[in-house]
Amino acid sequence: MAILENIRKRTTVLILIIGLALFAFVISGVFSSNNFAGGKVGSSVAEVNGENIPIEEFRSQVETASRRYGPSVTSTQLVNMVYDQEIRKAILNQQFEDLGIDVESDQIVEFVRTSGYAQIPDFQDENGVFNEQVFKSAIADWKANDPLRYDAWLQDEESIIQAAKERMYFNLVKGGVTATLTEGQLNYDMANDKVDMQYVRIPYTSIPDSTIEVSKSDIQSYINDHKALFKQDKARDIRFVYFEEKPSAEDENSVKTAITALLDDSVEYSEAKDANDTILGFRNTTDMAAFLDRHSDAKFDTIYKAKKDLPSVVADTLMAMSVGEVYGPYKDGNAYKVSKVMDRKENGTAKASHILITWEGAERANPSITRTKEEAEAEAKRLLAEAKKEDVLFTTLARENSDGPSAPRGGDLGYFQEGIMADEFNDFCFGNPTGTIGLVETQFGYHVIKVDDKQDVIQVATLSREIEPSEETINTLFTDATKYEMAVMDAEPENFGDIARESSYTVRPVNKIKEMEENLPGLGSQRSIVQWAFNDDTSVGDIKRFNVNNGYAVVQLTKKYKKGLMAPEDASATALPAIRKERKAEQIIAANKGKAMDAIASDNGVSLSNASAVTLSSPTLPGAGREPFVVGKAFAMEKDQTSDLLEGSTGVYMIKVTNKTEAADVENYSTYAQNLQTSAAARVNGAVYNALKDKAEIEDKRAIFY
């Protein structure tokens, strides 16, 4: 309301608009009489200006969001998303109630007509156009014959009503956003009035930070004087040791040994035959698919592969091998593998570039193409002759003339195997040697083709075994985590890190965790740890072991932050530089007071500098950066006038205005005023809501339930 009242004070236009709007917007049921039913029963998940958001309704919204977004969004993300939506709805609904804003059926219909809902086929006539009568009939039919769909529509309807109200509300505010011709002229002048100046700057860095003494009470005073800068939410610091469940060196060697044993034939006793059987190994098996099904984590891939499609760690080696050769074991990612070249196709993959010349009506032709097929053929033949000239670059010709999507790449199509391209294109590329340039016709148009390269493709069988932690490794990890947990719990809280270092464990800190966060760097989604850290029963120094993704984490709570103003030690990172800058400015001004510019430059080992054509809209000085106060001071001075010592952003200045150029007058500043108004109106939605939210009294109770 404060935002609206300020606008009303500024202009009577908005008052008239709101008065007319309130007269028109009469409270009534739109499509159903129970859209806003639901009492404030039970506990609340939040309170906004004394109004509760019931947990029952909130959970229902979270469930709806869960069905909409699926497993791609975590439960905590859903809760936070719905919370933001419900807080926004509560704040704006209070504004709607104060102003008497409501919507009627015709306004809802108009909203649907101008939104994405108009694209729903059930709401369109035979011409595919939204039709009000068809829309109303569809809703009535769902209510009578499809209860589930009608219930879903009621939820959509509530969202539509809310969106329609928001549109009206923000449009009312935008109606009061104006810019006068005087403001337009000011905006023009700020961008076009120019000043030239000579200046001397003594940078704050000329005084070492170590020479400026700042006490804890100084920081506290600075906090008290700048409270808005040092507000903080409730937060926690933790540190943890992560015991990751990963394979040991012995586990790796075990997998490598096992896969190596499968390479060669083995002899096994057969009770049925009462004799020894020879079991063919990976090298000699005659049924590779069956062998890999039995012994490998990956099945036999019969697809032929070019070098670029093979694992990078062995691509060169495999391409150089002969059919029947075996390579390995080798480590690729988190697996040990052995590979055998089963077959090879010479020149099985080709690389080509082309210039596509298409015609009107050809398959996938751009609608802007108007040439006939005959004209396309003539153009293609012209380009073919051009492409065959020795001094012509095919890539340039393709970039400038091709109708195909590969034109920006110079017509490059990359490598492809047989059967990928259209038949005529395929036959040309694989039927001609590298370097050949020719012309073929397909359903897409005429192609001037250049065969750039050819490579072999090979069929590879790979025996693969994932490297996983053994049961012994997992048990050892659990024992180590438990021993460390017991050791730190028996020691003083401050010894958490020392005990970890004795066992060569890494301690990882995570600072300023918020109450509704869940992702912790190094551990991923760990809502249970965050909840424990914010539990009233958890004290600073407390330690607990958690089962986390692939292992265990022994966690210690190291600090609590209360909602309100920061403590001096927490604010020092921001406050110290600001206090030091203030005191450096005082020292510099005191040491140079009464001196001329030349003397200041000489005494401080700096030079006189010049700045030309500086504007208020871009108050930047060469070599110094953005200095709005200094530039503003220059515009307030007369030509040839010299300033006192000025406290700037990066140092202390003395300036002399050497020239001032006023912008040429224009006949009408309405264009500049309109640009200001348009820019301001575009910011209304976000700015107004954020202002209302900042002013609102919001009590967040999510952590009680989630």
XYZ file of C-alpha atoms in Angstrom:
706
model
C 0.000 0.000 0.000
C 2.894 2.369 0.709
C 3.986 2.101 -2.928
C 0.493 2.925 -4.210
C 0.095 5.819 -1.775
C 3.378 7.329 -2.886
C 2.245 7.119 -6.502
C -1.124 8.673 -5.640
C 0.711 11.608 -4.044
C 2.645 12.029 -7.229
C -0.256 12.181 -9.661
C -4.034 12.361 -9.652
C -4.216 10.215 -12.791
C -3.782 6.938 -10.898
C -6.462 7.920 -8.381
C -8.948 8.310 -11.199
C -7.895 4.999 -12.773
C -8.193 3.103 -9.496
C -11.540 4.736 -8.743
C -12.960 3.655 -12.092
C -11.418 0.204 -11.715
C -12.895 -0.320 -8.258
C -16.291 0.654 -9.565
C -16.070 -2.028 -12.271
C -14.492 -4.869 -10.287
C -17.368 -6.225 -8.209
C -16.769 -9.260 -6.030
C -18.460 -12.292 -7.560
C -17.998 -16.001 -8.260
C -16.327 -16.519 -11.605
C -16.711 -20.159 -12.582
C -17.153 -21.871 -9.259
C -18.355 -20.724 -5.898
C -15.681 -22.406 -3.837
C -12.480 -21.216 -5.495
C -11.263 -19.555 -2.344
C -12.725 -22.018 0.140
C -10.503 -23.497 2.802
C -10.194 -22.467 6.407
C -7.058 -21.775 8.374
C -7.153 -25.077 10.225
C -4.185 -26.478 12.108
C -0.588 -25.283 12.049
C 0.772 -22.779 9.556
C 3.895 -22.988 7.440
C 4.259 -19.196 7.385
C 2.625 -16.015 8.598
C 2.400 -12.932 6.386
C 1.360 -9.694 8.082
C -0.574 -11.718 10.643
C -2.240 -13.983 8.049
C -1.474 -17.711 8.257
C -0.632 -20.008 5.358
C -2.072 -23.358 6.584
C 0.248 -26.355 6.370
C -2.528 -28.554 4.944
C -3.022 -26.292 1.931
C 0.721 -25.864 1.557
C 1.322 -29.625 1.471
C -1.384 -29.972 -1.156
C 0.411 -27.385 -3.312
C 3.720 -29.199 -2.852
C 2.093 -32.474 -3.921
C 0.667 -30.804 -7.019
C 4.070 -29.351 -7.862
C 5.676 -32.765 -7.349
C 3.367 -34.320 -9.943
C 4.102 -31.487 -12.346
C 7.909 -31.489 -12.092
C 8.557 -35.157 -11.299
C 11.873 -36.471 -9.967
C 13.931 -33.757 -11.680
C 13.289 -31.441 -8.694
C 14.159 -32.439 -5.121
C 11.614 -32.293 -2.319
C 13.333 -29.316 -0.683
C 13.441 -27.449 -3.984
C 9.714 -28.071 -4.365
C 9.012 -26.792 -0.845
C 11.058 -23.627 -1.457
C 9.438 -23.071 -4.843
C 5.908 -23.401 -3.456
C 6.833 -21.253 -0.437
C 7.928 -18.382 -2.675
C 4.709 -18.719 -4.695
C 2.481 -18.741 -1.601
C 4.263 -15.790 0.016
C 3.822 -13.816 -3.204
C 0.165 -14.798 -3.405
C -0.492 -13.834 0.230
C 1.213 -10.440 -0.072
C -0.559 -9.527 -3.297
C -3.946 -10.864 -2.155
C -3.771 -8.520 0.813
C -3.279 -5.675 -1.651
C -6.193 -6.912 -3.782
C -8.430 -7.006 -0.708
C -7.460 -3.488 0.345
C -8.224 -2.158 -3.140
C -11.289 -4.324 -3.784
C -9.743 -5.877 -6.892
C -11.649 -8.862 -8.266
C -12.402 -10.319 -11.692
C -15.570 -11.281 -13.504
C -16.296 -13.900 -16.141
C -15.679 -11.681 -19.137
C -12.307 -10.632 -17.737
C -11.342 -14.268 -17.174
C -12.332 -15.137 -20.723
C -10.238 -12.262 -22.024
C -7.259 -13.408 -19.966
C -7.555 -16.962 -21.336
C -7.871 -15.553 -24.868
C -4.546 -13.714 -24.534
C -2.616 -16.500 -22.779
C -1.284 -19.950 -23.563
C -4.606 -21.484 -22.556
C -6.013 -20.250 -25.874
C -3.906 -22.924 -27.606
C -5.757 -25.806 -25.923
C -7.591 -27.599 -28.794
C -10.740 -28.105 -26.687
C -11.100 -24.305 -26.507
C -10.782 -23.726 -30.263
C -13.312 -23.730 -33.104
C -13.011 -25.626 -36.377
C -10.549 -23.013 -37.633
C -8.194 -23.532 -34.701
C -9.085 -20.171 -33.146
C -10.046 -19.647 -29.495
C -13.808 -19.362 -29.172
C -15.548 -18.179 -26.004
C -18.615 -20.401 -26.455
C -16.498 -23.474 -27.233
C -14.399 -22.694 -24.140
C -17.431 -22.496 -21.828
C -18.986 -25.625 -23.355
C -15.767 -27.580 -22.826
C -15.664 -26.633 -19.126
C -19.320 -27.606 -18.707
C -18.692 -30.943 -20.456
C -15.723 -31.724 -18.197
C -17.817 -30.949 -15.126
C -20.552 -33.344 -16.256
C -18.510 -36.157 -17.831
C -14.849 -35.937 -16.766
C -14.551 -35.129 -13.021
C -10.779 -35.641 -12.897
C -10.173 -33.212 -15.733
C -12.643 -30.744 -14.233
C -10.828 -30.892 -10.865
C -7.562 -30.183 -12.662
C -9.246 -27.270 -14.422
C -10.388 -25.808 -11.107
C -6.733 -25.638 -10.057
C -5.868 -23.968 -13.349
C -8.811 -21.624 -12.879
C -7.484 -20.504 -9.511
C -4.114 -19.759 -11.106
C -5.843 -17.844 -13.912
C -7.827 -15.754 -11.430
C -4.655 -14.961 -9.497
C -2.759 -14.062 -12.676
C -5.633 -11.892 -13.905
C -5.743 -9.990 -10.616
C -1.991 -9.489 -10.709
C -2.179 -8.169 -14.251
C -4.876 -5.650 -13.237
C -3.022 -4.614 -10.083
C 0.298 -4.012 -11.797
C -1.414 -2.262 -14.702
C -2.996 0.127 -12.188
C 0.430 0.861 -10.742
C 1.916 1.284 -14.222
C -0.873 3.770 -14.941
C 0.663 6.025 -12.308
C 4.194 5.692 -13.625
C 4.902 8.783 -15.689
C 7.868 10.840 -16.781
C 7.562 14.589 -17.381
C 9.209 16.517 -20.181
C 11.481 18.042 -17.554
C 12.608 14.555 -16.505
C 13.131 13.676 -20.151
C 15.271 16.770 -20.599
C 17.270 15.885 -17.476
C 17.898 12.393 -18.805
C 19.016 13.857 -22.146
C 21.293 16.392 -20.480
C 22.901 13.785 -18.207
C 23.901 11.779 -21.272
C 24.992 14.718 -23.427
C 26.305 17.514 -21.190
C 30.083 17.089 -21.009
C 32.838 18.324 -18.763
C 36.625 18.312 -19.186
C 38.774 18.370 -16.086
C 42.278 18.159 -14.745
C 42.666 16.209 -11.547
C 45.093 14.767 -9.067
C 44.271 11.583 -7.221
C 45.940 10.198 -4.117
C 44.807 6.563 -4.013
C 43.793 4.991 -0.723
C 46.279 2.197 -1.460
C 49.088 4.686 -0.852
C 48.517 4.134 2.877
C 49.116 0.520 4.033
C 46.148 -1.154 5.725
C 48.441 -2.267 8.535
C 48.867 1.346 9.669
C 45.141 1.809 10.289
C 44.077 0.464 13.675
C 40.423 -0.556 13.926
C 38.962 -1.892 17.170
C 36.012 -4.178 17.708
C 34.022 -1.250 19.071
C 34.818 0.741 15.904
C 33.330 -2.056 13.815
C 30.294 -2.218 16.096
C 29.742 1.515 15.711
C 29.994 1.195 11.939
C 27.426 -1.627 12.009
C 25.057 0.497 14.081
C 25.413 3.379 11.619
C 24.844 1.136 8.560
C 22.349 -1.433 9.797
C 20.857 -2.131 6.377
C 24.234 -3.420 5.173
C 24.687 -5.893 7.999
C 21.367 -7.673 8.331
C 21.654 -11.452 8.395
C 19.328 -14.442 8.469
C 19.689 -17.366 10.811
C 22.617 -19.482 9.602
C 25.075 -22.185 10.646
C 28.720 -23.113 10.060
C 29.778 -26.738 10.034
C 32.848 -28.762 9.217
C 33.031 -32.422 8.327
C 35.245 -35.336 7.431
C 33.940 -37.390 4.514
C 34.606 -41.127 4.436
C 33.919 -41.920 0.803
C 32.913 -45.418 -0.201
C 35.323 -45.976 -3.072
C 37.455 -48.885 -4.284
C 40.828 -49.444 -2.671
C 44.031 -50.227 -4.564
C 43.467 -53.884 -3.647
C 39.966 -53.720 -5.161
C 41.388 -52.331 -8.406
C 44.054 -55.024 -8.565
C 41.438 -57.688 -7.888
C 39.308 -56.558 -10.843
C 42.375 -56.325 -13.066
C 43.473 -59.821 -12.075
C 39.994 -61.236 -12.668
C 39.666 -59.700 -16.130
C 43.170 -60.833 -17.070
C 42.282 -64.414 -16.113
C 39.442 -64.355 -18.652
C 41.733 -63.589 -21.572
C 43.068 -67.090 -22.156
C 41.522 -70.552 -22.256
C 41.048 -72.438 -19.012
C 40.484 -76.067 -18.082
C 37.576 -77.093 -15.883
C 36.534 -80.535 -14.658
C 33.098 -81.700 -15.889
C 31.287 -84.137 -13.611
C 28.886 -85.078 -16.390
C 31.755 -86.126 -18.662
C 34.082 -87.179 -15.845
C 36.763 -85.350 -17.805
C 38.371 -81.966 -18.149
C 36.790 -79.379 -20.500
C 38.636 -76.542 -22.198
C 36.769 -73.261 -21.704
C 37.613 -70.766 -24.442
C 38.767 -67.382 -23.176
C 38.202 -63.889 -24.554
C 40.953 -64.273 -27.195
C 39.610 -67.454 -28.730
C 35.862 -67.573 -28.030
C 33.701 -68.354 -31.056
C 30.578 -66.793 -29.535
C 31.622 -63.331 -28.375
C 28.068 -62.183 -27.579
C 27.454 -65.130 -25.238
C 30.908 -64.752 -23.647
C 30.331 -61.061 -22.841
C 26.792 -61.750 -21.601
C 28.312 -64.144 -19.068
C 31.483 -62.334 -18.043
C 31.193 -58.606 -18.853
C 29.305 -55.638 -17.425
C 28.713 -54.465 -21.026
C 27.199 -56.451 -23.886
C 28.721 -56.978 -27.333
C 28.258 -53.824 -29.417
C 28.186 -54.875 -33.072
C 28.141 -51.313 -34.462
C 31.246 -50.319 -36.415
C 32.989 -47.266 -34.963
C 35.240 -44.577 -36.322
C 38.210 -43.352 -34.318
C 36.220 -40.429 -32.858
C 33.641 -42.852 -31.439
C 36.170 -44.971 -29.514
C 37.350 -44.258 -25.947
C 40.003 -41.562 -26.198
C 42.460 -43.496 -24.016
C 42.707 -46.340 -26.578
C 41.397 -44.870 -29.858
C 44.811 -44.605 -31.545
C 45.871 -48.059 -30.352
C 42.697 -49.839 -31.495
C 42.702 -48.183 -34.912
C 46.283 -49.382 -35.473
C 45.514 -53.015 -34.552
C 44.736 -55.860 -36.931
C 41.572 -57.952 -36.869
C 41.808 -60.525 -34.068
C 44.306 -58.571 -31.967
C 43.574 -57.971 -28.291
C 44.577 -54.985 -26.169
C 44.415 -54.695 -22.407
C 43.675 -54.749 -19.584
C 43.431 -50.947 -19.560
C 41.618 -48.579 -17.263
C 38.865 -46.454 -18.749
C 37.009 -44.330 -16.224
C 35.844 -46.540 -13.359
C 36.339 -49.852 -15.161
C 39.023 -52.207 -16.376
C 38.600 -53.319 -19.972
C 40.051 -55.608 -22.611
C 39.233 -54.941 -26.277
C 39.462 -57.135 -29.367
C 39.181 -55.926 -32.961
C 36.545 -58.189 -34.527
C 36.369 -56.683 -38.018
C 37.456 -53.691 -40.078
C 35.872 -51.823 -42.989
C 38.312 -49.798 -45.036
C 37.101 -46.269 -45.762
C 33.978 -47.071 -43.779
C 33.438 -43.452 -42.783
C 33.624 -40.398 -45.023
C 33.971 -36.687 -44.352
C 32.355 -34.383 -46.880
C 31.374 -30.772 -47.480
C 28.564 -29.623 -49.754
C 26.818 -26.631 -51.255
C 23.053 -27.158 -51.251
C 21.039 -25.324 -53.890
C 17.361 -25.977 -53.363
C 14.165 -24.868 -55.100
C 10.674 -23.818 -54.080
C 8.764 -26.853 -52.829
C 11.796 -29.107 -52.257
C 11.784 -31.127 -49.026
C 12.764 -28.979 -46.017
C 13.340 -25.974 -48.275
C 13.310 -22.594 -46.584
C 9.969 -20.846 -47.316
C 11.923 -17.840 -48.556
C 13.312 -19.877 -51.495
C 11.490 -18.874 -54.691
C 13.733 -20.243 -57.472
C 12.450 -22.998 -59.765
C 14.055 -26.424 -60.059
C 15.535 -25.469 -63.414
C 17.033 -22.312 -61.952
C 18.451 -24.328 -59.049
C 20.089 -26.793 -61.434
C 21.665 -24.005 -63.446
C 23.007 -22.350 -60.299
C 24.375 -25.671 -58.997
C 26.207 -26.334 -62.270
C 27.697 -22.841 -62.141
C 28.949 -23.420 -58.610
C 30.304 -26.868 -59.568
C 32.452 -25.291 -62.263
C 33.574 -22.624 -59.816
C 34.415 -25.189 -57.100
C 36.690 -27.144 -59.456
C 38.924 -24.138 -60.060
C 42.308 -24.447 -58.354
C 42.317 -21.040 -56.681
C 38.812 -21.315 -55.180
C 38.247 -22.243 -51.512
C 35.308 -24.652 -51.283
C 34.513 -23.510 -47.713
C 34.165 -19.879 -48.801
C 31.988 -20.860 -51.755
C 29.724 -22.913 -49.489
C 29.524 -20.227 -46.804
C 28.408 -17.625 -49.350
C 26.077 -19.710 -51.531
C 24.711 -22.803 -49.755
C 21.037 -22.981 -48.741
C 21.801 -25.705 -46.191
C 22.246 -25.345 -42.415
C 25.933 -26.275 -42.790
C 26.664 -23.037 -44.688
C 28.125 -21.203 -41.620
C 30.590 -24.115 -41.261
C 31.684 -23.838 -44.877
C 29.439 -26.757 -45.832
C 31.264 -29.165 -43.490
C 29.101 -32.221 -42.663
C 31.707 -34.022 -40.565
C 32.243 -37.789 -40.662
C 29.393 -40.196 -41.405
C 29.051 -43.897 -42.172
C 27.217 -45.545 -45.063
C 23.443 -45.384 -44.968
C 23.244 -42.108 -43.049
C 22.872 -39.715 -45.980
C 20.362 -39.770 -48.858
C 21.129 -42.588 -51.301
C 22.514 -40.417 -54.111
C 24.653 -38.429 -51.677
C 25.858 -41.611 -49.940
C 26.805 -43.353 -53.205
C 28.828 -40.378 -54.403
C 30.812 -40.017 -51.167
C 31.635 -43.696 -50.743
C 32.054 -44.379 -54.470
C 34.683 -41.705 -55.130
C 38.174 -41.060 -53.769
C 39.114 -38.244 -51.412
C 39.271 -34.865 -53.138
C 36.559 -35.593 -55.705
C 34.094 -32.775 -56.411
C 30.784 -33.547 -58.116
C 27.057 -32.822 -58.396
C 24.130 -34.977 -57.274
C 20.387 -34.435 -56.943
C 18.320 -35.501 -53.922
C 14.850 -34.642 -52.653
C 16.456 -31.757 -50.761
C 18.001 -30.076 -53.804
C 21.178 -30.112 -55.854
C 24.396 -30.815 -53.934
C 27.849 -29.740 -55.027
C 29.888 -32.244 -52.980
C 33.538 -32.411 -52.047
C 34.851 -35.630 -50.474
C 37.231 -34.324 -47.783
C 38.511 -37.499 -46.105
C 37.893 -41.184 -45.472
C 38.737 -43.365 -42.508
C 38.423 -47.008 -41.568
C 35.815 -48.167 -39.084
C 36.225 -51.157 -36.806
C 33.992 -53.504 -34.867
C 35.274 -53.893 -31.323
C 34.335 -56.359 -28.597
C 35.093 -55.111 -25.088
C 35.199 -57.131 -21.895
C 34.468 -54.653 -19.113
C 34.373 -54.910 -15.321
C 33.372 -52.010 -13.059
C 35.807 -51.258 -10.232
C 33.691 -51.368 -7.087
C 34.563 -51.351 -3.396
C 34.697 -54.825 -1.917
C 32.822 -55.846 1.209
C 36.105 -55.722 3.098
C 36.694 -52.135 1.930
C 33.167 -51.098 2.927
C 33.586 -52.659 6.370
C 36.951 -50.949 6.844
C 35.441 -47.612 5.861
C 32.658 -48.019 8.420
C 35.210 -48.916 11.088
C 37.388 -45.895 10.269
C 34.393 -43.536 10.365
C 33.211 -44.975 13.680
C 36.682 -44.771 15.252
C 37.071 -41.165 14.180
C 33.593 -40.297 15.464
C 34.358 -41.837 18.856
C 37.755 -40.147 19.052
C 36.435 -36.625 18.372
C 33.435 -37.070 20.658
C 35.749 -38.028 23.509
C 38.046 -35.062 22.869
C 37.584 -31.317 23.209
C 35.517 -29.771 20.330
C 38.469 -27.736 19.066
C 40.494 -30.948 18.508
C 38.222 -32.072 15.636
C 40.731 -30.939 13.009
C 43.861 -32.095 14.845
C 42.544 -35.640 15.222
C 41.601 -35.683 11.522
C 45.080 -34.573 10.467
C 46.705 -37.282 12.584
C 44.927 -39.835 10.372
C 45.479 -37.804 7.162
C 41.768 -37.027 6.854
C 40.629 -33.814 5.167
C 38.396 -31.435 7.140
C 36.006 -29.479 4.921
C 34.186 -26.374 6.223
C 30.803 -25.157 4.962
C 29.836 -21.686 6.167
C 26.621 -19.644 6.387
C 24.215 -22.507 5.657
C 20.611 -21.244 5.518
C 17.772 -23.027 7.294
C 16.062 -24.329 4.141
C 19.158 -25.329 2.201
C 19.924 -28.941 1.388
C 22.979 -29.065 -0.902
C 26.331 -29.074 0.886
C 29.534 -28.717 -1.165
C 31.316 -32.048 -1.251
C 28.315 -34.021 0.020
C 25.407 -33.138 -2.278
C 21.821 -33.211 -1.049
C 21.944 -33.611 2.733
C 18.791 -32.171 4.256
C 19.204 -34.265 7.418
C 22.538 -32.586 8.233
C 21.042 -29.110 7.801
C 18.069 -30.003 10.013
C 20.419 -31.329 12.710
C 22.522 -28.160 12.560
C 19.432 -25.986 13.096
C 17.903 -28.178 15.804
C 17.545 -26.236 19.047
C 19.090 -29.187 20.909
C 22.275 -29.054 18.789
C 24.972 -26.918 20.388
C 28.149 -25.451 18.929
C 30.818 -28.157 19.119
C 28.337 -31.073 18.848
C 29.340 -33.938 16.555
C 27.303 -36.540 14.698
C 27.935 -39.201 12.051
C 25.589 -39.316 9.032
C 25.091 -41.872 6.297
C 25.592 -39.878 3.085
C 25.889 -40.605 -0.618
C 28.522 -43.332 -1.006
C 29.836 -43.237 2.529
C 29.720 -41.429 5.848
C 30.256 -37.881 7.092
C 31.315 -37.006 10.631
C 29.968 -33.484 11.114
C 30.630 -30.818 13.739
C 28.547 -27.664 14.276
C 31.057 -24.826 14.602
C 28.990 -21.638 14.722
C 25.442 -20.286 14.999
C 24.263 -17.001 13.542
C 21.131 -15.345 14.927
C 18.728 -13.418 12.733
C 19.407 -9.698 13.032
C 22.577 -7.639 12.869
C 25.940 -9.306 12.319
C 28.437 -9.532 15.132
C 31.616 -7.458 14.629
C 33.724 -10.526 13.799
C 31.252 -11.568 11.092
C 30.903 -8.065 9.666
C 34.626 -7.301 9.610
C 35.133 -8.463 6.001
C 32.809 -5.670 4.840
C 33.219 -3.106 7.597
C 37.024 -3.081 7.878
C 37.754 -1.884 4.299
C 35.083 0.826 4.608
C 36.396 2.082 7.960
C 39.976 2.031 6.709
C 38.961 4.001 3.620
C 37.274 6.667 5.766
C 40.341 7.017 7.988
C 42.749 7.054 5.069
C 40.692 9.833 3.503
C 40.904 11.812 6.751
C 44.705 11.374 6.871
C 45.186 12.306 3.214
C 42.973 15.384 3.487
C 44.694 16.515 6.695
C 48.172 16.094 5.173
C 47.348 17.971 1.959
C 44.951 20.664 3.127
C 45.742 24.104 1.700
C 48.078 22.795 -1.014
C 47.777 23.508 -4.717
C 47.263 20.674 -7.214
C 50.891 20.718 -8.409
C 52.175 20.522 -4.859
C 49.811 17.667 -3.979
C 50.988 15.713 -7.010
C 54.660 16.348 -6.227
C 54.434 15.630 -2.500
C 52.544 12.373 -2.993
C 54.413 10.986 -5.990
C 51.435 11.077 -8.314
C 50.828 12.873 -11.595
C 48.233 15.304 -12.840
C 45.685 13.635 -15.094
C 43.093 14.804 -17.575
C 39.600 13.574 -18.370
C 37.625 14.704 -21.411
C 33.939 14.593 -22.327
C 32.844 13.031 -19.043
C 29.061 12.752 -18.555
C 26.839 12.301 -15.524
C 25.341 9.144 -16.999
C 28.829 7.626 -17.323
C 30.900 9.134 -14.481
C 34.149 7.299 -15.181
C 37.645 8.795 -14.967
C 40.586 7.318 -16.943
C 42.828 5.216 -14.743
C 40.577 5.683 -11.715
C 37.295 4.017 -12.566
C 33.767 5.033 -11.635
C 33.679 8.210 -9.511
C 30.080 9.560 -9.443
C 30.644 11.983 -6.535
C 33.745 13.537 -8.085
C 32.129 13.885 -11.523
C 28.948 15.295 -9.967
C 31.047 17.882 -8.135
C 32.683 18.875 -11.437
C 29.303 19.544 -13.038
C 28.386 21.782 -10.089
C 31.524 23.901 -10.587
C 32.272 26.762 -12.999
C 34.899 26.638 -15.724
C 38.466 27.213 -14.382
C 37.253 26.671 -10.807
C 39.303 24.363 -8.555
C 37.718 22.186 -5.904
C 38.654 21.408 -2.346
C 39.962 17.925 -1.546
C 37.202 15.433 -2.373
C 36.669 11.973 -0.900
C 36.112 9.693 -3.901
C 35.555 5.967 -4.285
C 39.202 5.042 -4.948
C 41.102 7.972 -3.503
C 41.124 11.620 -2.523
C 40.845 14.072 -5.435
C 41.366 17.690 -6.260
C 39.855 18.731 -9.590
C 39.896 21.738 -11.884
C 37.186 22.181 -14.514
C 38.857 23.114 -17.817
C 35.789 23.122 -20.056
C 32.036 22.549 -19.962
C 29.913 21.741 -23.029
C 26.162 21.899 -22.766
C 24.108 19.572 -24.949
C 22.331 21.111 -27.919
C 18.682 21.827 -27.236
C 16.078 19.701 -28.983
C 12.612 20.833 -29.948
C 10.771 18.243 -27.897
C 11.877 15.979 -25.070
C 8.819 13.733 -25.271
C 10.809 10.847 -26.778
C 13.248 10.887 -23.858
C 10.386 11.148 -21.361
C 8.618 8.227 -23.024
C 11.779 6.115 -22.873
C 12.052 6.841 -19.150
C 8.411 5.947 -18.602
C 8.696 2.717 -20.593
C 11.836 1.708 -18.702
C 10.221 2.450 -15.335
C 7.015 0.599 -16.254
C 9.034 -2.480 -17.245
C 10.449 -2.613 -13.717
C 7.127 -2.176 -11.932
C 6.186 -5.824 -11.412
C 9.438 -6.828 -9.745
C 10.092 -3.548 -7.965
C 6.613 -3.220 -6.457
C 6.468 -6.806 -5.257
C 9.970 -6.650 -3.767
C 9.071 -3.426 -1.954
C 5.897 -4.995 -0.543
C 7.845 -8.092 0.498
C 10.568 -6.052 2.212
C 7.930 -4.154 4.175
C 5.871 -7.257 5.063
C 6.238 -9.046 8.376
C 6.940 -12.642 7.342
C 7.435 -15.470 9.809
C 8.934 -18.504 8.081
C 8.053 -21.818 9.768
C 9.109 -24.220 6.991
C 11.880 -25.759 9.025
C 9.332 -27.066 11.549
C 7.760 -29.294 8.899
C 10.549 -29.904 6.410
